[in-house]
């Protein structure tokens, strides 16, 4: 399970985030970027954050720690923006927090470049989880202490919005061309050889177990997430496009 912390102070909204995430301090003295359960994207975005985030971390990709943030909306009572008030009032209870990386810079591919292997592993991972939010317009990559960190996995696991068959999920293509790391597709075959065998059913069960039960809607099971990701990880992985 994820660690749980109690929110103690709402610091500020992060305006660049489409889901109006907020910077929040918690009782463990940590500072977190919080995705609120009551924001427009809904609980499925939080489920995707946890499953993709924990899966990526298990594959060796740098992703800031995720926690469950317990929220009493009262902590934001002095926040003047009515939009923020609405989100907080709709978000009593459990929310998703990501460890805030102070002074991290957005990756722009010019002033600093990652190791090609690291970048190719991120490309492969994004293909596995069908991440549509890693384009140049919206890279969701941070550079911190000379390492590339992946954030914002709310728009992954596209299958959870329509629940096709696992076979259809397995065959869904992935768009590497518009990916912020598209320059590194040469390394995809090596990343595939290394990472695909690591995505076992056991690993997927471990990862999916991190999702709080109350975030999964009644019509769905955690097993369904395992089945769809396992189908995608299995040979022949038609979504891996090697140049
Ligand atoms: N862990 C973090 N450490 C430092 N800054 C962060 C972190 N997480 C997010 N941010 C900053 O907050 C912004 C919004 O976060 P995020 O992309 O996760 O939100 P979002 O609402 O899903 O955004 P969007 O859908 O617009 O991409 C990021 O672009 C980044 O600048
Ligand atoms: Mg983002």
PDB file of C-alpha atoms and ligand atoms in Angstrom:
ATOM      1  CA  UNK A   1       0.000   0.000   0.000  1.00  0.00           C
ATOM      2  CA  UNK A   2       0.994   3.631  -0.377  1.00  0.00           C
ATOM      3  CA  UNK A   3       1.972   5.590   2.706  1.00  0.00           C
ATOM      4  CA  UNK A   4      -0.837   7.832   4.031  1.00  0.00           C
ATOM      5  CA  UNK A   5      -0.263  11.389   5.250  1.00  0.00           C
ATOM      6  CA  UNK A   6      -2.630  14.057   6.599  1.00  0.00           C
ATOM      7  CA  UNK A   7      -2.740  17.395   4.775  1.00  0.00           C
ATOM      8  CA  UNK A   8      -1.936  20.273   7.146  1.00  0.00           C
ATOM      9  CA  UNK A   9      -1.709  23.323   4.833  1.00  0.00           C
ATOM     10  CA  UNK A  10      -2.863  24.193   1.341  1.00  0.00           C
ATOM     11  CA  UNK A  11       0.073  26.209  -0.020  1.00  0.00           C
ATOM     12  CA  UNK A  12      -0.936  27.220  -3.537  1.00  0.00           C
ATOM     13  CA  UNK A  13      -2.688  25.962  -6.664  1.00  0.00           C
ATOM     14  CA  UNK A  14      -0.407  24.852  -9.545  1.00  0.00           C
ATOM     15  CA  UNK A  15      -1.988  26.849 -12.338  1.00  0.00           C
ATOM     16  CA  UNK A  16      -0.210  25.105 -15.190  1.00  0.00           C
ATOM     17  CA  UNK A  17      -1.891  21.819 -14.313  1.00  0.00           C
ATOM     18  CA  UNK A  18      -5.123  21.153 -16.179  1.00  0.00           C
ATOM     19  CA  UNK A  19      -6.622  19.313 -13.197  1.00  0.00           C
ATOM     20  CA  UNK A  20      -5.889  22.203 -10.801  1.00  0.00           C
ATOM     21  CA  UNK A  21      -3.444  20.241  -8.648  1.00  0.00           C
ATOM     22  CA  UNK A  22      -2.299  21.965  -5.476  1.00  0.00           C
ATOM     23  CA  UNK A  23       0.859  22.188  -3.441  1.00  0.00           C
ATOM     24  CA  UNK A  24       0.096  20.821   0.019  1.00  0.00           C
ATOM     25  CA  UNK A  25       2.099  20.359   3.215  1.00  0.00           C
ATOM     26  CA  UNK A  26       1.468  17.290   5.318  1.00  0.00           C
ATOM     27  CA  UNK A  27       1.941  16.055   8.867  1.00  0.00           C
ATOM     28  CA  UNK A  28       5.154  14.220   7.936  1.00  0.00           C
ATOM     29  CA  UNK A  29       6.659  17.665   7.098  1.00  0.00           C
ATOM     30  CA  UNK A  30       6.667  16.688   3.419  1.00  0.00           C
ATOM     31  CA  UNK A  31       5.403  18.875   0.569  1.00  0.00           C
ATOM     32  CA  UNK A  32       3.305  17.184  -2.103  1.00  0.00           C
ATOM     33  CA  UNK A  33       1.725  17.969  -5.440  1.00  0.00           C
ATOM     34  CA  UNK A  34      -1.821  16.779  -4.818  1.00  0.00           C
ATOM     35  CA  UNK A  35      -4.252  15.535  -7.452  1.00  0.00           C
ATOM     36  CA  UNK A  36      -7.703  15.940  -5.966  1.00  0.00           C
ATOM     37  CA  UNK A  37     -10.380  13.291  -6.137  1.00  0.00           C
ATOM     38  CA  UNK A  38     -12.984  16.000  -6.731  1.00  0.00           C
ATOM     39  CA  UNK A  39     -11.223  17.538  -9.761  1.00  0.00           C
ATOM     40  CA  UNK A  40     -12.767  17.170 -13.220  1.00  0.00           C
ATOM     41  CA  UNK A  41     -10.586  14.194 -14.257  1.00  0.00           C
ATOM     42  CA  UNK A  42     -12.134  12.010 -11.573  1.00  0.00           C
ATOM     43  CA  UNK A  43     -10.905   8.953  -9.723  1.00  0.00           C
ATOM     44  CA  UNK A  44      -9.773   7.075 -12.852  1.00  0.00           C
ATOM     45  CA  UNK A  45      -6.987   9.614 -13.287  1.00  0.00           C
ATOM     46  CA  UNK A  46      -5.823   8.880  -9.730  1.00  0.00           C
ATOM     47  CA  UNK A  47      -5.941   5.128 -10.366  1.00  0.00           C
ATOM     48  CA  UNK A  48      -3.818   5.613 -13.494  1.00  0.00           C
ATOM     49  CA  UNK A  49      -1.316   7.749 -11.541  1.00  0.00           C
ATOM     50  CA  UNK A  50      -0.831   5.002  -8.974  1.00  0.00           C
ATOM     51  CA  UNK A  51      -0.662   2.016 -11.327  1.00  0.00           C
ATOM     52  CA  UNK A  52       1.567   3.650 -13.944  1.00  0.00           C
ATOM     53  CA  UNK A  53       3.681   5.416 -11.311  1.00  0.00           C
ATOM     54  CA  UNK A  54       4.368   2.321  -9.227  1.00  0.00           C
ATOM     55  CA  UNK A  55       4.894   0.166 -12.330  1.00  0.00           C
ATOM     56  CA  UNK A  56       7.374   2.665 -13.748  1.00  0.00           C
ATOM     57  CA  UNK A  57       9.264   2.810 -10.484  1.00  0.00           C
ATOM     58  CA  UNK A  58       9.493  -0.989 -10.362  1.00  0.00           C
ATOM     59  CA  UNK A  59      11.012  -0.864 -13.864  1.00  0.00           C
ATOM     60  CA  UNK A  60      13.713   1.503 -12.628  1.00  0.00           C
ATOM     61  CA  UNK A  61      12.258   4.747 -13.983  1.00  0.00           C
ATOM     62  CA  UNK A  62      12.670   7.802 -11.728  1.00  0.00           C
ATOM     63  CA  UNK A  63       9.237   8.836 -10.451  1.00  0.00           C
ATOM     64  CA  UNK A  64       8.748  10.869  -7.252  1.00  0.00           C
ATOM     65  CA  UNK A  65       7.212   8.976  -4.316  1.00  0.00           C
ATOM     66  CA  UNK A  66       3.418   8.676  -4.344  1.00  0.00           C
ATOM     67  CA  UNK A  67       1.353   8.896  -1.138  1.00  0.00           C
ATOM     68  CA  UNK A  68      -2.294   8.939  -0.197  1.00  0.00           C
ATOM     69  CA  UNK A  69      -3.114  12.404   1.153  1.00  0.00           C
ATOM     70  CA  UNK A  70      -5.996  12.538   3.584  1.00  0.00           C
ATOM     71  CA  UNK A  71      -7.739  15.897   3.292  1.00  0.00           C
ATOM     72  CA  UNK A  72      -9.980  17.958   5.536  1.00  0.00           C
ATOM     73  CA  UNK A  73     -11.237  20.700   3.147  1.00  0.00           C
ATOM     74  CA  UNK A  74     -11.040  23.165   6.056  1.00  0.00           C
ATOM     75  CA  UNK A  75      -7.284  23.530   5.458  1.00  0.00           C
ATOM     76  CA  UNK A  76      -8.079  25.622   2.388  1.00  0.00           C
ATOM     77  CA  UNK A  77     -10.616  27.948   4.027  1.00  0.00           C
ATOM     78  CA  UNK A  78      -8.409  31.041   3.493  1.00  0.00           C
ATOM     79  CA  UNK A  79      -7.849  30.292  -0.198  1.00  0.00           C
ATOM     80  CA  UNK A  80      -9.670  33.103  -2.055  1.00  0.00           C
ATOM     81  CA  UNK A  81     -10.255  31.376  -5.426  1.00  0.00           C
ATOM     82  CA  UNK A  82     -13.778  29.886  -5.568  1.00  0.00           C
ATOM     83  CA  UNK A  83     -12.605  27.291  -8.120  1.00  0.00           C
ATOM     84  CA  UNK A  84     -10.043  26.000  -5.612  1.00  0.00           C
ATOM     85  CA  UNK A  85     -12.682  26.024  -2.872  1.00  0.00           C
ATOM     86  CA  UNK A  86     -14.982  23.910  -5.051  1.00  0.00           C
ATOM     87  CA  UNK A  87     -12.263  21.324  -5.735  1.00  0.00           C
ATOM     88  CA  UNK A  88     -11.278  21.119  -2.054  1.00  0.00           C
ATOM     89  CA  UNK A  89     -14.866  20.738  -0.908  1.00  0.00           C
ATOM     90  CA  UNK A  90     -15.390  17.915  -3.367  1.00  0.00           C
ATOM     91  CA  UNK A  91     -12.202  16.199  -2.152  1.00  0.00           C
ATOM     92  CA  UNK A  92     -12.681  15.346   1.521  1.00  0.00           C
ATOM     93  CA  UNK A  93     -10.958  12.043   2.287  1.00  0.00           C
ATOM     94  CA  UNK A  94      -8.279  10.339   0.223  1.00  0.00           C
ATOM     95  CA  UNK A  95      -6.379  12.086  -2.590  1.00  0.00           C
ATOM     96  CA  UNK A  96      -3.147  11.388  -4.434  1.00  0.00           C
ATOM     97  CA  UNK A  97       0.104  13.122  -3.490  1.00  0.00           C
ATOM     98  CA  UNK A  98       3.406  13.139  -5.351  1.00  0.00           C
ATOM     99  CA  UNK A  99       6.568  14.196  -3.557  1.00  0.00           C
ATOM    100  CA  UNK A 100       7.335  17.766  -4.658  1.00  0.00           C
ATOM    101  CA  UNK A 101      10.791  18.162  -6.218  1.00  0.00           C
ATOM    102  CA  UNK A 102      11.919  21.664  -5.237  1.00  0.00           C
ATOM    103  CA  UNK A 103      13.522  23.711  -8.048  1.00  0.00           C
ATOM    104  CA  UNK A 104      13.104  20.941 -10.600  1.00  0.00           C
ATOM    105  CA  UNK A 105      13.190  22.264 -14.177  1.00  0.00           C
ATOM    106  CA  UNK A 106      10.901  21.242 -16.989  1.00  0.00           C
ATOM    107  CA  UNK A 107      12.761  19.105 -19.558  1.00  0.00           C
ATOM    108  CA  UNK A 108      13.229  20.934 -22.868  1.00  0.00           C
ATOM    109  CA  UNK A 109      15.841  18.703 -24.525  1.00  0.00           C
ATOM    110  CA  UNK A 110      18.435  21.440 -25.111  1.00  0.00           C
ATOM    111  CA  UNK A 111      20.313  22.494 -21.961  1.00  0.00           C
ATOM    112  CA  UNK A 112      20.585  18.932 -20.647  1.00  0.00           C
ATOM    113  CA  UNK A 113      20.031  15.504 -22.181  1.00  0.00           C
ATOM    114  CA  UNK A 114      19.355  12.174 -20.505  1.00  0.00           C
ATOM    115  CA  UNK A 115      21.373   9.011 -21.161  1.00  0.00           C
ATOM    116  CA  UNK A 116      19.898   7.458 -24.336  1.00  0.00           C
ATOM    117  CA  UNK A 117      19.133   4.190 -22.473  1.00  0.00           C
ATOM    118  CA  UNK A 118      17.189   6.078 -19.805  1.00  0.00           C
ATOM    119  CA  UNK A 119      15.171   7.946 -22.418  1.00  0.00           C
ATOM    120  CA  UNK A 120      14.442   4.768 -24.403  1.00  0.00           C
ATOM    121  CA  UNK A 121      13.211   3.007 -21.265  1.00  0.00           C
ATOM    122  CA  UNK A 122      10.795   5.859 -20.625  1.00  0.00           C
ATOM    123  CA  UNK A 123       9.572   5.609 -24.239  1.00  0.00           C
ATOM    124  CA  UNK A 124       8.974   1.870 -23.835  1.00  0.00           C
ATOM    125  CA  UNK A 125       7.209   2.355 -20.506  1.00  0.00           C
ATOM    126  CA  UNK A 126       4.937   5.035 -21.997  1.00  0.00           C
ATOM    127  CA  UNK A 127       4.065   2.652 -24.831  1.00  0.00           C
ATOM    128  CA  UNK A 128       3.201  -0.068 -22.338  1.00  0.00           C
ATOM    129  CA  UNK A 129       0.889   2.160 -20.296  1.00  0.00           C
ATOM    130  CA  UNK A 130      -0.404   4.124 -23.365  1.00  0.00           C
ATOM    131  CA  UNK A 131       0.654   7.502 -21.999  1.00  0.00           C
ATOM    132  CA  UNK A 132      -0.754  10.283 -24.199  1.00  0.00           C
ATOM    133  CA  UNK A 133       0.726  13.063 -22.044  1.00  0.00           C
ATOM    134  CA  UNK A 134       4.430  13.124 -22.884  1.00  0.00           C
ATOM    135  CA  UNK A 135       4.453  15.277 -26.005  1.00  0.00           C
ATOM    136  CA  UNK A 136       6.570  18.407 -26.561  1.00  0.00           C
ATOM    137  CA  UNK A 137       3.496  20.495 -25.851  1.00  0.00           C
ATOM    138  CA  UNK A 138       3.183  18.814 -22.472  1.00  0.00           C
ATOM    139  CA  UNK A 139       6.289  16.706 -21.671  1.00  0.00           C
ATOM    140  CA  UNK A 140       5.603  15.993 -17.988  1.00  0.00           C
ATOM    141  CA  UNK A 141       9.331  15.382 -17.525  1.00  0.00           C
ATOM    142  CA  UNK A 142      11.344  17.155 -14.836  1.00  0.00           C
ATOM    143  CA  UNK A 143      15.107  17.458 -14.521  1.00  0.00           C
ATOM    144  CA  UNK A 144      16.208  17.277 -10.916  1.00  0.00           C
ATOM    145  CA  UNK A 145      19.727  16.626  -9.647  1.00  0.00           C
ATOM    146  CA  UNK A 146      20.791  15.621 -13.180  1.00  0.00           C
ATOM    147  CA  UNK A 147      18.175  12.948 -13.425  1.00  0.00           C
ATOM    148  CA  UNK A 148      15.036  12.782 -15.573  1.00  0.00           C
ATOM    149  CA  UNK A 149      11.855  12.327 -13.510  1.00  0.00           C
ATOM    150  CA  UNK A 150       8.511  11.299 -14.952  1.00  0.00           C
ATOM    151  CA  UNK A 151       5.410  12.946 -13.533  1.00  0.00           C
ATOM    152  CA  UNK A 152       1.713  13.093 -14.344  1.00  0.00           C
ATOM    153  CA  UNK A 153       0.464   9.638 -15.314  1.00  0.00           C
ATOM    154  CA  UNK A 154      -3.244  10.476 -15.093  1.00  0.00           C
ATOM    155  CA  UNK A 155      -3.660  10.082 -18.869  1.00  0.00           C
ATOM    156  CA  UNK A 156      -2.327   6.520 -19.087  1.00  0.00           C
ATOM    157  CA  UNK A 157      -4.165   3.159 -19.099  1.00  0.00           C
ATOM    158  CA  UNK A 158      -6.545   4.347 -21.803  1.00  0.00           C
ATOM    159  CA  UNK A 159      -8.302   0.969 -21.749  1.00  0.00           C
ATOM    160  CA  UNK A 160      -9.969   1.832 -18.446  1.00  0.00           C
ATOM    161  CA  UNK A 161     -12.227   4.357 -20.196  1.00  0.00           C
ATOM    162  CA  UNK A 162     -13.798   1.873 -22.627  1.00  0.00           C
ATOM    163  CA  UNK A 163     -12.708  -1.596 -21.460  1.00  0.00           C
ATOM    164  CA  UNK A 164     -12.037  -3.255 -24.807  1.00  0.00           C
ATOM    165  CA  UNK A 165     -10.947  -6.922 -24.698  1.00  0.00           C
ATOM    166  CA  UNK A 166      -7.395  -7.514 -23.391  1.00  0.00           C
ATOM    167  CA  UNK A 167      -6.431  -8.585 -26.947  1.00  0.00           C
ATOM    168  CA  UNK A 168      -7.608  -5.238 -28.309  1.00  0.00           C
ATOM    169  CA  UNK A 169      -5.622  -3.505 -25.569  1.00  0.00           C
ATOM    170  CA  UNK A 170      -2.562  -5.542 -26.494  1.00  0.00           C
ATOM    171  CA  UNK A 171      -2.746  -4.390 -30.114  1.00  0.00           C
ATOM    172  CA  UNK A 172      -3.388  -0.708 -29.500  1.00  0.00           C
ATOM    173  CA  UNK A 173      -0.591   1.172 -31.325  1.00  0.00           C
ATOM    174  CA  UNK A 174       1.455   3.864 -29.632  1.00  0.00           C
ATOM    175  CA  UNK A 175       2.436   7.213 -31.137  1.00  0.00           C
ATOM    176  CA  UNK A 176       6.203   7.600 -30.651  1.00  0.00           C
ATOM    177  CA  UNK A 177       6.432  10.381 -33.233  1.00  0.00           C
ATOM    178  CA  UNK A 178       4.872  13.058 -31.053  1.00  0.00           C
ATOM    179  CA  UNK A 179       6.607  11.889 -27.872  1.00  0.00           C
ATOM    180  CA  UNK A 180       9.009  14.356 -26.234  1.00  0.00           C
ATOM    181  CA  UNK A 181      11.728  11.662 -26.300  1.00  0.00           C
ATOM    182  CA  UNK A 182      11.118  10.543 -29.891  1.00  0.00           C
ATOM    183  CA  UNK A 183      14.816  11.205 -30.712  1.00  0.00           C
ATOM    184  CA  UNK A 184      15.654   8.115 -28.646  1.00  0.00           C
ATOM    185  CA  UNK A 185      13.604   5.445 -30.446  1.00  0.00           C
ATOM    186  CA  UNK A 186      16.866   3.731 -31.521  1.00  0.00           C
ATOM    187  CA  UNK A 187      17.081   2.320 -28.008  1.00  0.00           C
ATOM    188  CA  UNK A 188      13.560   0.863 -27.996  1.00  0.00           C
ATOM    189  CA  UNK A 189      14.589  -2.676 -28.992  1.00  0.00           C
ATOM    190  CA  UNK A 190      17.137  -2.891 -26.158  1.00  0.00           C
ATOM    191  CA  UNK A 191      14.653  -1.429 -23.681  1.00  0.00           C
ATOM    192  CA  UNK A 192      12.059  -3.939 -24.841  1.00  0.00           C
ATOM    193  CA  UNK A 193      14.436  -6.881 -24.387  1.00  0.00           C
ATOM    194  CA  UNK A 194      15.314  -5.749 -20.898  1.00  0.00           C
ATOM    195  CA  UNK A 195      11.962  -4.543 -19.559  1.00  0.00           C
ATOM    196  CA  UNK A 196       9.315  -6.820 -21.078  1.00  0.00           C
ATOM    197  CA  UNK A 197      10.414  -9.938 -19.122  1.00  0.00           C
ATOM    198  CA  UNK A 198      10.192  -7.922 -15.897  1.00  0.00           C
ATOM    199  CA  UNK A 199       6.473  -7.208 -16.349  1.00  0.00           C
ATOM    200  CA  UNK A 200       5.205 -10.436 -14.809  1.00  0.00           C
ATOM    201  CA  UNK A 201       1.706 -11.089 -13.494  1.00  0.00           C
ATOM    202  CA  UNK A 202       3.199 -11.091 -10.008  1.00  0.00           C
ATOM    203  CA  UNK A 203       4.705  -7.638 -10.475  1.00  0.00           C
ATOM    204  CA  UNK A 204       1.428  -6.321 -11.893  1.00  0.00           C
ATOM    205  CA  UNK A 205      -0.532  -7.697  -8.925  1.00  0.00           C
ATOM    206  CA  UNK A 206       1.895  -6.007  -6.519  1.00  0.00           C
ATOM    207  CA  UNK A 207       1.556  -2.715  -8.360  1.00  0.00           C
ATOM    208  CA  UNK A 208      -2.241  -2.758  -8.640  1.00  0.00           C
ATOM    209  CA  UNK A 209      -2.515  -3.585  -4.923  1.00  0.00           C
ATOM    210  CA  UNK A 210      -1.236  -0.060  -4.194  1.00  0.00           C
ATOM    211  CA  UNK A 211      -4.510   1.490  -5.384  1.00  0.00           C
ATOM    212  CA  UNK A 212      -6.906   2.306  -2.528  1.00  0.00           C
ATOM    213  CA  UNK A 213      -9.961   0.028  -2.992  1.00  0.00           C
ATOM    214  CA  UNK A 214     -12.375   2.950  -2.772  1.00  0.00           C
ATOM    215  CA  UNK A 215     -10.895   4.498  -5.951  1.00  0.00           C
ATOM    216  CA  UNK A 216     -11.913   1.582  -8.163  1.00  0.00           C
ATOM    217  CA  UNK A 217     -15.472   1.829  -9.410  1.00  0.00           C
ATOM    218  CA  UNK A 218     -17.924  -0.949  -8.639  1.00  0.00           C
ATOM    219  CA  UNK A 219     -18.141  -2.238 -12.203  1.00  0.00           C
ATOM    220  CA  UNK A 220     -14.368  -2.864 -12.320  1.00  0.00           C
ATOM    221  CA  UNK A 221     -11.855  -5.089 -10.563  1.00  0.00           C
ATOM    222  CA  UNK A 222      -8.142  -4.704  -9.919  1.00  0.00           C
ATOM    223  CA  UNK A 223      -7.675  -7.972 -11.829  1.00  0.00           C
ATOM    224  CA  UNK A 224      -8.941  -6.260 -14.986  1.00  0.00           C
ATOM    225  CA  UNK A 225      -6.031  -3.790 -14.810  1.00  0.00           C
ATOM    226  CA  UNK A 226      -3.611  -6.711 -14.405  1.00  0.00           C
ATOM    227  CA  UNK A 227      -5.147  -8.547 -17.386  1.00  0.00           C
ATOM    228  CA  UNK A 228      -4.916  -5.578 -19.749  1.00  0.00           C
ATOM    229  CA  UNK A 229      -1.336  -4.672 -18.829  1.00  0.00           C
ATOM    230  CA  UNK A 230      -0.254  -8.322 -18.949  1.00  0.00           C
ATOM    231  CA  UNK A 231      -1.750  -8.666 -22.439  1.00  0.00           C
ATOM    232  CA  UNK A 232       0.205  -5.622 -23.582  1.00  0.00           C
ATOM    233  CA  UNK A 233       3.457  -6.891 -22.056  1.00  0.00           C
ATOM    234  CA  UNK A 234       3.142 -10.308 -23.730  1.00  0.00           C
ATOM    235  CA  UNK A 235       4.798 -11.154 -27.094  1.00  0.00           C
ATOM    236  CA  UNK A 236       4.599 -10.048 -29.859  1.00  0.00           C
ATOM    237  CA  UNK A 237       4.030  -6.500 -28.507  1.00  0.00           C
ATOM    238  CA  UNK A 238       2.955  -4.960 -31.797  1.00  0.00           C
ATOM    239  CA  UNK A 239       3.052  -1.521 -30.119  1.00  0.00           C
ATOM    240  CA  UNK A 240       6.874  -1.586 -29.895  1.00  0.00           C
ATOM    241  CA  UNK A 241       7.938   0.164 -33.089  1.00  0.00           C
ATOM    242  CA  UNK A 242      11.620  -0.315 -33.672  1.00  0.00           C
ATOM    243  CA  UNK A 243      13.041   1.880 -36.431  1.00  0.00           C
TER     244      UNK A 243
HETATM  245  N1  LIG B   1       6.575  16.207  -8.137  1.00  0.00           N
HETATM  246  C1  LIG B   1       6.671  17.436  -8.650  1.00  0.00           C
HETATM  247  N2  LIG B   1       7.697  18.241  -8.311  1.00  0.00           N
HETATM  248  C2  LIG B   1       7.798  19.495  -8.828  1.00  0.00           C
HETATM  249  N3  LIG B   1       6.897  20.049  -9.666  1.00  0.00           N
HETATM  250  C3  LIG B   1       5.845  19.301 -10.040  1.00  0.00           C
HETATM  251  C4  LIG B   1       5.680  17.946  -9.561  1.00  0.00           C
HETATM  252  N4  LIG B   1       4.536  17.447 -10.077  1.00  0.00           N
HETATM  253  C5  LIG B   1       4.026  18.422 -10.845  1.00  0.00           C
HETATM  254  N5  LIG B   1       4.798  19.531 -10.833  1.00  0.00           N
HETATM  255  C6  LIG B   1       4.543  20.803 -11.564  1.00  0.00           C
HETATM  256  O1  LIG B   1       3.155  21.016 -11.620  1.00  0.00           O
HETATM  257  C7  LIG B   1       2.676  21.002 -12.973  1.00  0.00           C
HETATM  258  C8  LIG B   1       1.319  20.316 -13.038  1.00  0.00           C
HETATM  259  O2  LIG B   1       1.447  18.983 -12.617  1.00  0.00           O
HETATM  260  P1  LIG B   1       0.818  17.804 -13.476  1.00  0.00           P
HETATM  261  O3  LIG B   1       1.358  17.865 -14.854  1.00  0.00           O
HETATM  262  O4  LIG B   1       1.033  16.545 -12.727  1.00  0.00           O
HETATM  263  O5  LIG B   1      -0.714  18.222 -13.439  1.00  0.00           O
HETATM  264  P2  LIG B   1      -1.916  18.022 -14.453  1.00  0.00           P
HETATM  265  O6  LIG B   1      -3.074  18.760 -13.935  1.00  0.00           O
HETATM  266  O7  LIG B   1      -2.118  16.575 -14.713  1.00  0.00           O
HETATM  267  O8  LIG B   1      -1.354  18.716 -15.724  1.00  0.00           O
HETATM  268  P3  LIG B   1      -1.678  18.654 -17.260  1.00  0.00           P
HETATM  269  O9  LIG B   1      -2.836  17.754 -17.486  1.00  0.00           O
HETATM  270  O10 LIG B   1      -1.905  20.077 -17.624  1.00  0.00           O
HETATM  271  O11 LIG B   1      -0.394  18.109 -17.813  1.00  0.00           O
HETATM  272  C9  LIG B   1       3.783  20.297 -13.758  1.00  0.00           C
HETATM  273  O12 LIG B   1       3.822  20.695 -15.086  1.00  0.00           O
HETATM  274  C10 LIG B   1       5.028  20.714 -12.998  1.00  0.00           C
HETATM  275  O13 LIG B   1       5.453  21.987 -13.390  1.00  0.00           O
HETATM  276 MG1  LIG B   2       1.080  17.759 -16.650  1.00  0.00          MG
END
